[in-house]
């Protein structure tokens, strides 16, 4: 199904649902606006920036991700159990959902297309380094690569390593530099 097929189907579904009185047009608009403007990787980036700046918060976040993000009041659901794993000098982590496309919406927004791709889902488990390389990310040989399989119950987010040279930036500036892909583990921040 190509993009235009998909949008025609979406429009057809929307008008059916409205015709049958199941939803109203403005509910749909509100939901789209919500995911465009309020739910997205900028939320996760704020969490990461805070953890980089604040050692106590970092500890809390790694111990209990769901609890640690409560203070941000994120909306968007699908976040019953958030587990945050940190990249370190010796371990690089990457997230997948091998079964479908479970993803921490409230902190990362809508999953990218490739995350739902059967090729990514099956291959990143078997040959993570190779898949990461194909995505432009070379993990140093001396690092262990660990793959985390998200599910409906547990959704993972990566706490990236603070890149060299970023430590003097403010929390707000850091948050602007944290990419979605670095929080899935398919990008290493500050890498050239
Ligand atoms: Fe899934």
PDB file of C-alpha atoms and ligand atoms in Angstrom:
ATOM      1  CA  UNK A   1       0.000   0.000   0.000  1.00  0.00           C
ATOM      2  CA  UNK A   2       1.546   3.312  -0.969  1.00  0.00           C
ATOM      3  CA  UNK A   3       1.106   6.632   0.784  1.00  0.00           C
ATOM      4  CA  UNK A   4      -1.778   7.864  -1.315  1.00  0.00           C
ATOM      5  CA  UNK A   5      -3.654   4.567  -0.876  1.00  0.00           C
ATOM      6  CA  UNK A   6      -3.118   4.933   2.834  1.00  0.00           C
ATOM      7  CA  UNK A   7      -4.411   8.502   2.922  1.00  0.00           C
ATOM      8  CA  UNK A   8      -7.460   7.603   0.817  1.00  0.00           C
ATOM      9  CA  UNK A   9      -8.217   4.732   3.203  1.00  0.00           C
ATOM     10  CA  UNK A  10      -7.726   7.014   6.209  1.00  0.00           C
ATOM     11  CA  UNK A  11     -10.102   9.606   4.754  1.00  0.00           C
ATOM     12  CA  UNK A  12     -12.673   6.942   3.891  1.00  0.00           C
ATOM     13  CA  UNK A  13     -12.480   5.545   7.420  1.00  0.00           C
ATOM     14  CA  UNK A  14     -12.760   9.023   8.897  1.00  0.00           C
ATOM     15  CA  UNK A  15     -15.923   9.844   6.937  1.00  0.00           C
ATOM     16  CA  UNK A  16     -17.468   6.463   7.772  1.00  0.00           C
ATOM     17  CA  UNK A  17     -16.799   6.916  11.480  1.00  0.00           C
ATOM     18  CA  UNK A  18     -18.267  10.420  11.374  1.00  0.00           C
ATOM     19  CA  UNK A  19     -21.294   9.277   9.321  1.00  0.00           C
ATOM     20  CA  UNK A  20     -22.020   6.498  11.797  1.00  0.00           C
ATOM     21  CA  UNK A  21     -21.792   9.022  14.626  1.00  0.00           C
ATOM     22  CA  UNK A  22     -18.916   7.167  16.271  1.00  0.00           C
ATOM     23  CA  UNK A  23     -16.591  10.150  16.348  1.00  0.00           C
ATOM     24  CA  UNK A  24     -16.668  13.819  15.478  1.00  0.00           C
ATOM     25  CA  UNK A  25     -14.357  15.563  13.057  1.00  0.00           C
ATOM     26  CA  UNK A  26     -12.901  17.797  15.745  1.00  0.00           C
ATOM     27  CA  UNK A  27     -11.943  14.778  17.851  1.00  0.00           C
ATOM     28  CA  UNK A  28      -9.788  13.605  14.975  1.00  0.00           C
ATOM     29  CA  UNK A  29      -8.279  17.056  14.513  1.00  0.00           C
ATOM     30  CA  UNK A  30      -7.535  17.227  18.224  1.00  0.00           C
ATOM     31  CA  UNK A  31      -5.813  13.851  18.188  1.00  0.00           C
ATOM     32  CA  UNK A  32      -3.672  14.781  15.210  1.00  0.00           C
ATOM     33  CA  UNK A  33      -2.757  18.109  16.792  1.00  0.00           C
ATOM     34  CA  UNK A  34      -1.900  16.299  20.021  1.00  0.00           C
ATOM     35  CA  UNK A  35       0.617  14.045  18.308  1.00  0.00           C
ATOM     36  CA  UNK A  36       1.977  16.825  16.144  1.00  0.00           C
ATOM     37  CA  UNK A  37       2.445  19.384  18.862  1.00  0.00           C
ATOM     38  CA  UNK A  38       2.499  17.846  22.302  1.00  0.00           C
ATOM     39  CA  UNK A  39       3.507  14.200  22.010  1.00  0.00           C
ATOM     40  CA  UNK A  40       6.833  13.603  20.364  1.00  0.00           C
ATOM     41  CA  UNK A  41      10.512  12.950  20.868  1.00  0.00           C
ATOM     42  CA  UNK A  42      10.926  16.427  22.380  1.00  0.00           C
ATOM     43  CA  UNK A  43       9.401  14.922  25.522  1.00  0.00           C
ATOM     44  CA  UNK A  44      11.983  12.174  25.778  1.00  0.00           C
ATOM     45  CA  UNK A  45      14.702  14.705  24.984  1.00  0.00           C
ATOM     46  CA  UNK A  46      13.693  16.775  28.016  1.00  0.00           C
ATOM     47  CA  UNK A  47      13.933  13.675  30.194  1.00  0.00           C
ATOM     48  CA  UNK A  48      17.394  12.829  28.836  1.00  0.00           C
ATOM     49  CA  UNK A  49      18.655  16.400  29.292  1.00  0.00           C
ATOM     50  CA  UNK A  50      17.424  16.456  32.856  1.00  0.00           C
ATOM     51  CA  UNK A  51      19.115  13.128  33.623  1.00  0.00           C
ATOM     52  CA  UNK A  52      22.404  14.393  32.174  1.00  0.00           C
ATOM     53  CA  UNK A  53      22.268  17.504  34.345  1.00  0.00           C
ATOM     54  CA  UNK A  54      20.988  15.981  37.533  1.00  0.00           C
ATOM     55  CA  UNK A  55      22.593  12.845  38.982  1.00  0.00           C
ATOM     56  CA  UNK A  56      19.754  12.203  41.433  1.00  0.00           C
ATOM     57  CA  UNK A  57      17.201  12.373  38.653  1.00  0.00           C
ATOM     58  CA  UNK A  58      19.309  10.087  36.498  1.00  0.00           C
ATOM     59  CA  UNK A  59      19.349   7.508  39.269  1.00  0.00           C
ATOM     60  CA  UNK A  60      15.575   7.764  39.711  1.00  0.00           C
ATOM     61  CA  UNK A  61      15.039   7.462  35.961  1.00  0.00           C
ATOM     62  CA  UNK A  62      17.126   4.306  35.666  1.00  0.00           C
ATOM     63  CA  UNK A  63      15.465   2.756  38.701  1.00  0.00           C
ATOM     64  CA  UNK A  64      11.879   3.446  37.686  1.00  0.00           C
ATOM     65  CA  UNK A  65      11.311   5.221  34.384  1.00  0.00           C
ATOM     66  CA  UNK A  66       7.526   5.436  34.667  1.00  0.00           C
ATOM     67  CA  UNK A  67       7.726   7.046  38.080  1.00  0.00           C
ATOM     68  CA  UNK A  68      10.552   9.404  37.135  1.00  0.00           C
ATOM     69  CA  UNK A  69       8.674  10.894  34.180  1.00  0.00           C
ATOM     70  CA  UNK A  70       5.481  11.478  36.179  1.00  0.00           C
ATOM     71  CA  UNK A  71       6.619  14.976  37.088  1.00  0.00           C
ATOM     72  CA  UNK A  72       6.584  15.990  33.410  1.00  0.00           C
ATOM     73  CA  UNK A  73       2.892  15.132  33.108  1.00  0.00           C
ATOM     74  CA  UNK A  74       3.251  13.772  29.580  1.00  0.00           C
ATOM     75  CA  UNK A  75       0.083  12.678  27.822  1.00  0.00           C
ATOM     76  CA  UNK A  76      -0.322  10.177  25.030  1.00  0.00           C
ATOM     77  CA  UNK A  77      -0.704   6.841  26.758  1.00  0.00           C
ATOM     78  CA  UNK A  78       1.088   3.576  26.135  1.00  0.00           C
ATOM     79  CA  UNK A  79       3.515   4.180  28.941  1.00  0.00           C
ATOM     80  CA  UNK A  80       2.370   1.866  31.752  1.00  0.00           C
ATOM     81  CA  UNK A  81       5.872   0.613  32.288  1.00  0.00           C
ATOM     82  CA  UNK A  82       8.754   2.640  30.922  1.00  0.00           C
ATOM     83  CA  UNK A  83      12.206   1.164  31.396  1.00  0.00           C
ATOM     84  CA  UNK A  84      15.153   3.444  30.652  1.00  0.00           C
ATOM     85  CA  UNK A  85      18.514   1.821  29.940  1.00  0.00           C
ATOM     86  CA  UNK A  86      21.707   3.828  29.724  1.00  0.00           C
ATOM     87  CA  UNK A  87      24.434   3.715  27.150  1.00  0.00           C
ATOM     88  CA  UNK A  88      27.866   3.638  28.740  1.00  0.00           C
ATOM     89  CA  UNK A  89      31.502   3.461  27.699  1.00  0.00           C
ATOM     90  CA  UNK A  90      31.140  -0.319  27.509  1.00  0.00           C
ATOM     91  CA  UNK A  91      27.523  -0.939  26.437  1.00  0.00           C
ATOM     92  CA  UNK A  92      25.414   0.348  23.555  1.00  0.00           C
ATOM     93  CA  UNK A  93      21.696  -0.386  23.766  1.00  0.00           C
ATOM     94  CA  UNK A  94      19.115  -0.538  21.007  1.00  0.00           C
ATOM     95  CA  UNK A  95      15.347  -1.010  21.142  1.00  0.00           C
ATOM     96  CA  UNK A  96      13.022  -3.052  18.968  1.00  0.00           C
ATOM     97  CA  UNK A  97       9.611  -4.636  19.200  1.00  0.00           C
ATOM     98  CA  UNK A  98      10.063  -8.000  17.505  1.00  0.00           C
ATOM     99  CA  UNK A  99       6.362  -8.835  17.738  1.00  0.00           C
ATOM    100  CA  UNK A 100       4.792  -5.649  16.377  1.00  0.00           C
ATOM    101  CA  UNK A 101       5.661  -2.017  17.070  1.00  0.00           C
ATOM    102  CA  UNK A 102       5.397  -1.354  20.817  1.00  0.00           C
ATOM    103  CA  UNK A 103       6.964   1.997  21.514  1.00  0.00           C
ATOM    104  CA  UNK A 104       6.883   4.560  24.336  1.00  0.00           C
ATOM    105  CA  UNK A 105       4.551   7.066  22.658  1.00  0.00           C
ATOM    106  CA  UNK A 106       4.399   9.538  25.537  1.00  0.00           C
ATOM    107  CA  UNK A 107       8.150  10.162  25.431  1.00  0.00           C
ATOM    108  CA  UNK A 108       8.963   9.488  21.767  1.00  0.00           C
ATOM    109  CA  UNK A 109       5.735  10.235  19.886  1.00  0.00           C
ATOM    110  CA  UNK A 110       4.722   8.097  16.933  1.00  0.00           C
ATOM    111  CA  UNK A 111       7.169   5.356  15.925  1.00  0.00           C
ATOM    112  CA  UNK A 112       9.151   5.907  12.722  1.00  0.00           C
ATOM    113  CA  UNK A 113       8.214   3.799   9.717  1.00  0.00           C
ATOM    114  CA  UNK A 114      11.377   1.667   9.835  1.00  0.00           C
ATOM    115  CA  UNK A 115      10.659   0.703  13.450  1.00  0.00           C
ATOM    116  CA  UNK A 116       7.566  -1.158  12.228  1.00  0.00           C
ATOM    117  CA  UNK A 117       9.376  -2.738   9.298  1.00  0.00           C
ATOM    118  CA  UNK A 118       9.626  -6.556   9.602  1.00  0.00           C
ATOM    119  CA  UNK A 119      13.212  -6.361   8.335  1.00  0.00           C
ATOM    120  CA  UNK A 120      14.335  -4.095  11.194  1.00  0.00           C
ATOM    121  CA  UNK A 121      12.372  -6.126  13.730  1.00  0.00           C
ATOM    122  CA  UNK A 122      13.864  -9.467  12.775  1.00  0.00           C
ATOM    123  CA  UNK A 123      17.369  -8.409  11.795  1.00  0.00           C
ATOM    124  CA  UNK A 124      18.333  -6.047  14.618  1.00  0.00           C
ATOM    125  CA  UNK A 125      18.075  -8.969  17.026  1.00  0.00           C
ATOM    126  CA  UNK A 126      20.323 -11.246  14.974  1.00  0.00           C
ATOM    127  CA  UNK A 127      22.853  -8.776  13.615  1.00  0.00           C
ATOM    128  CA  UNK A 128      22.478  -5.476  15.495  1.00  0.00           C
ATOM    129  CA  UNK A 129      25.872  -4.074  14.519  1.00  0.00           C
ATOM    130  CA  UNK A 130      25.199  -4.633  10.842  1.00  0.00           C
ATOM    131  CA  UNK A 131      21.730  -3.082  10.976  1.00  0.00           C
ATOM    132  CA  UNK A 132      23.070  -0.088  12.906  1.00  0.00           C
ATOM    133  CA  UNK A 133      25.862   0.326  10.393  1.00  0.00           C
ATOM    134  CA  UNK A 134      23.352   0.339   7.555  1.00  0.00           C
ATOM    135  CA  UNK A 135      21.565   3.127   9.438  1.00  0.00           C
ATOM    136  CA  UNK A 136      24.795   5.083   9.603  1.00  0.00           C
ATOM    137  CA  UNK A 137      25.821   4.202  13.145  1.00  0.00           C
ATOM    138  CA  UNK A 138      29.072   2.400  13.820  1.00  0.00           C
ATOM    139  CA  UNK A 139      29.318   1.047  17.354  1.00  0.00           C
ATOM    140  CA  UNK A 140      32.949   0.767  18.499  1.00  0.00           C
ATOM    141  CA  UNK A 141      34.158  -2.843  18.519  1.00  0.00           C
ATOM    142  CA  UNK A 142      34.969  -2.774  22.222  1.00  0.00           C
ATOM    143  CA  UNK A 143      31.368  -2.012  23.153  1.00  0.00           C
ATOM    144  CA  UNK A 144      28.818  -4.684  23.843  1.00  0.00           C
ATOM    145  CA  UNK A 145      25.570  -4.204  21.876  1.00  0.00           C
ATOM    146  CA  UNK A 146      22.463  -5.093  23.826  1.00  0.00           C
ATOM    147  CA  UNK A 147      19.027  -5.352  22.188  1.00  0.00           C
ATOM    148  CA  UNK A 148      15.855  -4.708  24.198  1.00  0.00           C
ATOM    149  CA  UNK A 149      12.571  -6.158  22.996  1.00  0.00           C
ATOM    150  CA  UNK A 150       9.646  -3.871  23.843  1.00  0.00           C
ATOM    151  CA  UNK A 151       6.225  -5.312  24.487  1.00  0.00           C
ATOM    152  CA  UNK A 152       2.785  -4.063  25.413  1.00  0.00           C
ATOM    153  CA  UNK A 153       3.852  -4.323  29.061  1.00  0.00           C
ATOM    154  CA  UNK A 154       7.378  -2.915  28.998  1.00  0.00           C
ATOM    155  CA  UNK A 155       8.544  -0.125  26.721  1.00  0.00           C
ATOM    156  CA  UNK A 156      12.162   0.830  26.559  1.00  0.00           C
ATOM    157  CA  UNK A 157      13.907   4.131  26.026  1.00  0.00           C
ATOM    158  CA  UNK A 158      17.649   4.678  25.817  1.00  0.00           C
ATOM    159  CA  UNK A 159      19.508   7.245  27.868  1.00  0.00           C
ATOM    160  CA  UNK A 160      22.290   8.163  25.420  1.00  0.00           C
ATOM    161  CA  UNK A 161      25.820   8.966  26.538  1.00  0.00           C
ATOM    162  CA  UNK A 162      26.505  12.662  26.963  1.00  0.00           C
ATOM    163  CA  UNK A 163      28.745  13.478  23.995  1.00  0.00           C
ATOM    164  CA  UNK A 164      32.144  14.997  24.693  1.00  0.00           C
ATOM    165  CA  UNK A 165      31.966  18.776  24.573  1.00  0.00           C
ATOM    166  CA  UNK A 166      28.294  19.010  25.528  1.00  0.00           C
ATOM    167  CA  UNK A 167      28.711  19.176  29.287  1.00  0.00           C
ATOM    168  CA  UNK A 168      28.638  22.982  29.467  1.00  0.00           C
ATOM    169  CA  UNK A 169      25.345  23.284  27.595  1.00  0.00           C
ATOM    170  CA  UNK A 170      22.193  24.224  29.479  1.00  0.00           C
ATOM    171  CA  UNK A 171      19.463  21.660  30.045  1.00  0.00           C
ATOM    172  CA  UNK A 172      17.268  23.411  27.455  1.00  0.00           C
ATOM    173  CA  UNK A 173      20.052  23.443  24.855  1.00  0.00           C
ATOM    174  CA  UNK A 174      20.810  19.793  25.510  1.00  0.00           C
ATOM    175  CA  UNK A 175      17.143  18.873  25.096  1.00  0.00           C
ATOM    176  CA  UNK A 176      17.184  20.439  21.634  1.00  0.00           C
ATOM    177  CA  UNK A 177      20.104  18.278  20.578  1.00  0.00           C
ATOM    178  CA  UNK A 178      18.808  14.888  21.711  1.00  0.00           C
ATOM    179  CA  UNK A 179      17.441  13.085  18.671  1.00  0.00           C
ATOM    180  CA  UNK A 180      14.629  10.575  18.549  1.00  0.00           C
ATOM    181  CA  UNK A 181      16.925   7.968  17.023  1.00  0.00           C
ATOM    182  CA  UNK A 182      19.449   8.292  19.839  1.00  0.00           C
ATOM    183  CA  UNK A 183      16.696   7.382  22.301  1.00  0.00           C
ATOM    184  CA  UNK A 184      15.863   4.267  20.254  1.00  0.00           C
ATOM    185  CA  UNK A 185      19.560   3.467  20.118  1.00  0.00           C
ATOM    186  CA  UNK A 186      20.116   3.622  16.376  1.00  0.00           C
ATOM    187  CA  UNK A 187      22.141   6.839  16.531  1.00  0.00           C
ATOM    188  CA  UNK A 188      25.125   7.893  18.596  1.00  0.00           C
ATOM    189  CA  UNK A 189      24.964  11.571  19.478  1.00  0.00           C
ATOM    190  CA  UNK A 190      27.925  13.735  18.615  1.00  0.00           C
ATOM    191  CA  UNK A 191      29.359  11.075  16.291  1.00  0.00           C
ATOM    192  CA  UNK A 192      30.832  12.360  13.053  1.00  0.00           C
TER     193      UNK A 192
HETATM  194 FE1  LIG B   1       4.769  -4.368  19.689  1.00  0.00          FE
END
